[in-house]
XYZ file of C-alpha atoms in Angstrom:
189
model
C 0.000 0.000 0.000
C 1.328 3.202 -0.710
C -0.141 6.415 1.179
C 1.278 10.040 0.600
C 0.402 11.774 4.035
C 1.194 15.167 3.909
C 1.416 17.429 7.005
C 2.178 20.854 7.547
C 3.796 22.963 10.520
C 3.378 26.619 9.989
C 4.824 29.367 12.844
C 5.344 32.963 12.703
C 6.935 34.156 15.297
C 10.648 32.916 16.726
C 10.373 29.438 17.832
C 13.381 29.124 20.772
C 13.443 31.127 23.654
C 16.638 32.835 23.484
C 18.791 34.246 25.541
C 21.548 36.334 23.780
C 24.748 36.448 26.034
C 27.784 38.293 24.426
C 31.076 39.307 25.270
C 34.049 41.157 23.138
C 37.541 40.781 24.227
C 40.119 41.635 21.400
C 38.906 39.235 17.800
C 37.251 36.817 20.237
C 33.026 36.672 20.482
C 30.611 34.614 22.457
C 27.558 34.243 21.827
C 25.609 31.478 23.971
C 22.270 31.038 22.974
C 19.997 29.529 26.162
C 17.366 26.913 25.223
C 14.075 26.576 27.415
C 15.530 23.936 30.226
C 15.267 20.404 30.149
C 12.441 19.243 32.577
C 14.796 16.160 33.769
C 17.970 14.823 35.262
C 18.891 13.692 31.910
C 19.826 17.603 30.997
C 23.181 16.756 30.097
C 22.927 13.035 29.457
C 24.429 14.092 25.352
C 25.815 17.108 24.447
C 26.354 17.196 20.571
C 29.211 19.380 18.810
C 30.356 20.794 15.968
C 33.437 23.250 14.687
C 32.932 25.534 12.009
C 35.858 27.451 9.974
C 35.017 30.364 7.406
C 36.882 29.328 3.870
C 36.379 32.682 2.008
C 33.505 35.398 1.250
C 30.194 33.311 2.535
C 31.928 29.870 2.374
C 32.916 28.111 5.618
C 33.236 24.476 6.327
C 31.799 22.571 9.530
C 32.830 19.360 11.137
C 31.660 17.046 13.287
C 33.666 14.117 15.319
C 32.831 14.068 19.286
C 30.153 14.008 21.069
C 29.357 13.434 25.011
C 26.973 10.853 25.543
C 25.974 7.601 27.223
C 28.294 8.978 30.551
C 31.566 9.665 28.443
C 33.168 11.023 25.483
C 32.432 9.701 22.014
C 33.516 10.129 18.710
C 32.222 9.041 15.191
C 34.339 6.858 12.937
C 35.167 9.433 11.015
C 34.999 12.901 11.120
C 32.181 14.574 9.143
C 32.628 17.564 6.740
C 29.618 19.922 5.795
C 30.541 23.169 2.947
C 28.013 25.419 3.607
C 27.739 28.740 1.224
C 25.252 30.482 -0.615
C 23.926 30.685 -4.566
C 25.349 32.731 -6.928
C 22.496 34.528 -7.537
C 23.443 35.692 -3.989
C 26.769 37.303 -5.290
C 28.367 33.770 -3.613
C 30.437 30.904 -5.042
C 27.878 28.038 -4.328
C 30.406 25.997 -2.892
C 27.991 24.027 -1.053
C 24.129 24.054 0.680
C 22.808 26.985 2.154
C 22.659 27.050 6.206
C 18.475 27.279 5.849
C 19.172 23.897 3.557
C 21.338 22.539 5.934
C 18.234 23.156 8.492
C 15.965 20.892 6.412
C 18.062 18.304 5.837
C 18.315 17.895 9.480
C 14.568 18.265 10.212
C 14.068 15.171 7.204
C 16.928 12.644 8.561
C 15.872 13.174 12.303
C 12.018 12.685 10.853
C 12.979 10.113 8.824
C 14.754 8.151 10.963
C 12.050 8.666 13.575
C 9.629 6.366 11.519
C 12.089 3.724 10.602
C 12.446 3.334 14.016
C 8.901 3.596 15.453
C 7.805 0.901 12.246
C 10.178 -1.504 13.583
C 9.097 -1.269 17.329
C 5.358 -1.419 15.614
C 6.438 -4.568 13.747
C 5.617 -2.343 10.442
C 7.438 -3.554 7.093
C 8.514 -0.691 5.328
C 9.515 -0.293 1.636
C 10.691 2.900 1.182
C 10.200 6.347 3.167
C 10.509 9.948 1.528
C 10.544 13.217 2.797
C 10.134 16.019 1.022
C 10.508 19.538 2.672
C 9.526 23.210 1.614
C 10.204 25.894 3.509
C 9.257 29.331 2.937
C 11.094 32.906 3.527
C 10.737 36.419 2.750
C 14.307 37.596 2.019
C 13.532 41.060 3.034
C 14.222 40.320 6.673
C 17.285 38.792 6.139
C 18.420 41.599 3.627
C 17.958 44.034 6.094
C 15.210 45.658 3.877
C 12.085 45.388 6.175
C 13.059 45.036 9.594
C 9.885 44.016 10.910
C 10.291 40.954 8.650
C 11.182 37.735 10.855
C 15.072 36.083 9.360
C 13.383 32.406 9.390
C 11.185 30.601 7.712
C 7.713 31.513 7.471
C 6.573 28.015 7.699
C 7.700 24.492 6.901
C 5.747 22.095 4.489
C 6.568 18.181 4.932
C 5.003 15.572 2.586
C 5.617 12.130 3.269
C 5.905 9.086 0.875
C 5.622 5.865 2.520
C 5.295 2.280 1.159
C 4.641 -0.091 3.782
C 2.149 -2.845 5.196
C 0.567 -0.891 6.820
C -2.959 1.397 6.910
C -3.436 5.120 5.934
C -4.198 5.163 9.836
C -1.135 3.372 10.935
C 1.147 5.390 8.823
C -0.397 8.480 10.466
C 0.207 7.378 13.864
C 4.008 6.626 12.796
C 4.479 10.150 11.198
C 2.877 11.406 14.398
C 5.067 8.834 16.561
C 8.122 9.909 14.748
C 7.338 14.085 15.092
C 6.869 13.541 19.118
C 10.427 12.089 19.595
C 12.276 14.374 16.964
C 14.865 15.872 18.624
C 15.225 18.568 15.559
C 11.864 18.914 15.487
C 11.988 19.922 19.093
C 14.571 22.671 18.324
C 12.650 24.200 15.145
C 8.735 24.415 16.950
């Protein structure tokens, strides 16, 4: 059976609480952002990282190899390199995704994952899962043309493509499942 379920999260003001905390000393800035507390003991039970380096114009390169988690440090089997940069159309060299992009592939993986995961527990056979993410934004806040324009998206459209043994119903529930536990869905509503 195959059963497009399409769902869509819409926001339009800032998502995070925020707390900006910076400091200047010499070519050095911090800038901690505070999330809204964790409502458990298990605050600090992972704490994820990652190092970015600015190439040239809007070009930088991230990486990710350690992590905390599970009681002690941990690191992938490899370190991880992300190019971010922006189009050309944006007077950049479009040396790799966008940050924004870089946002929805997150939000997919996480949700995909999230129902590969809650099918198995479900004893659901799955054939194939797709994602497929739109995101809209009006440019003129992040242009500095309308300040009264919010810098994020104006909303987020997910449409899902699932083949599996399963009902329209039961696929719901697993998209549903999936959105509950997704840590980057957590962060973005």
């Amino acid at each position: 059976m195959i059963a497009a379920v399409p769902y869509t999260m819409m926001y339009q003001t800032p998502v995070i609480s925020a707390t900006r905390l910076s400091r200047t000393a010499g070519p050095v800035c911090i800038t901690r952002l505070a999330m809204r507390p964790a409502k458990s003991f298990w605050k600090k039970a992972q704490d994820w990282r990652a190092t970015c380096q600015w190439v040239n114009g809007t070009h930088s390169r991230s990486t990710v190899q350690s992590f905390f988690g599970l009681g002690a440090e941990q690191s992938h089997k490899t370190e991880f390199r992300y190019d971010a940069d922006h189009p050309e159309v944006f007077a950049a060299a479009d040396k790799g995704a966008t940050p924004v992009e870089y946002v929805l592939v997150g939000l997919a993986s996480c949700l995909t994952a999230g129902i590969a995961a809650v099918a198995q527990n479900r004893s659901i056979q799955l054939r194939s899962v797709k994602a497929t993410l739109e995101a809209g934004m009006d440019l003129q806040g992040i242009l500095g043309i309308d300040s009264d324009v919010r810098n994020g998206f104006d909303g987020i459209k997910i449409v899902y493509d699932i083949d599996a043994d399963a009902s329209r119903e039961d696929i719901a529930a697993l998209v549903a499942q999936s959105q509950k536990r997704s840590a980057v869905f957590d962060v973005i509503t």
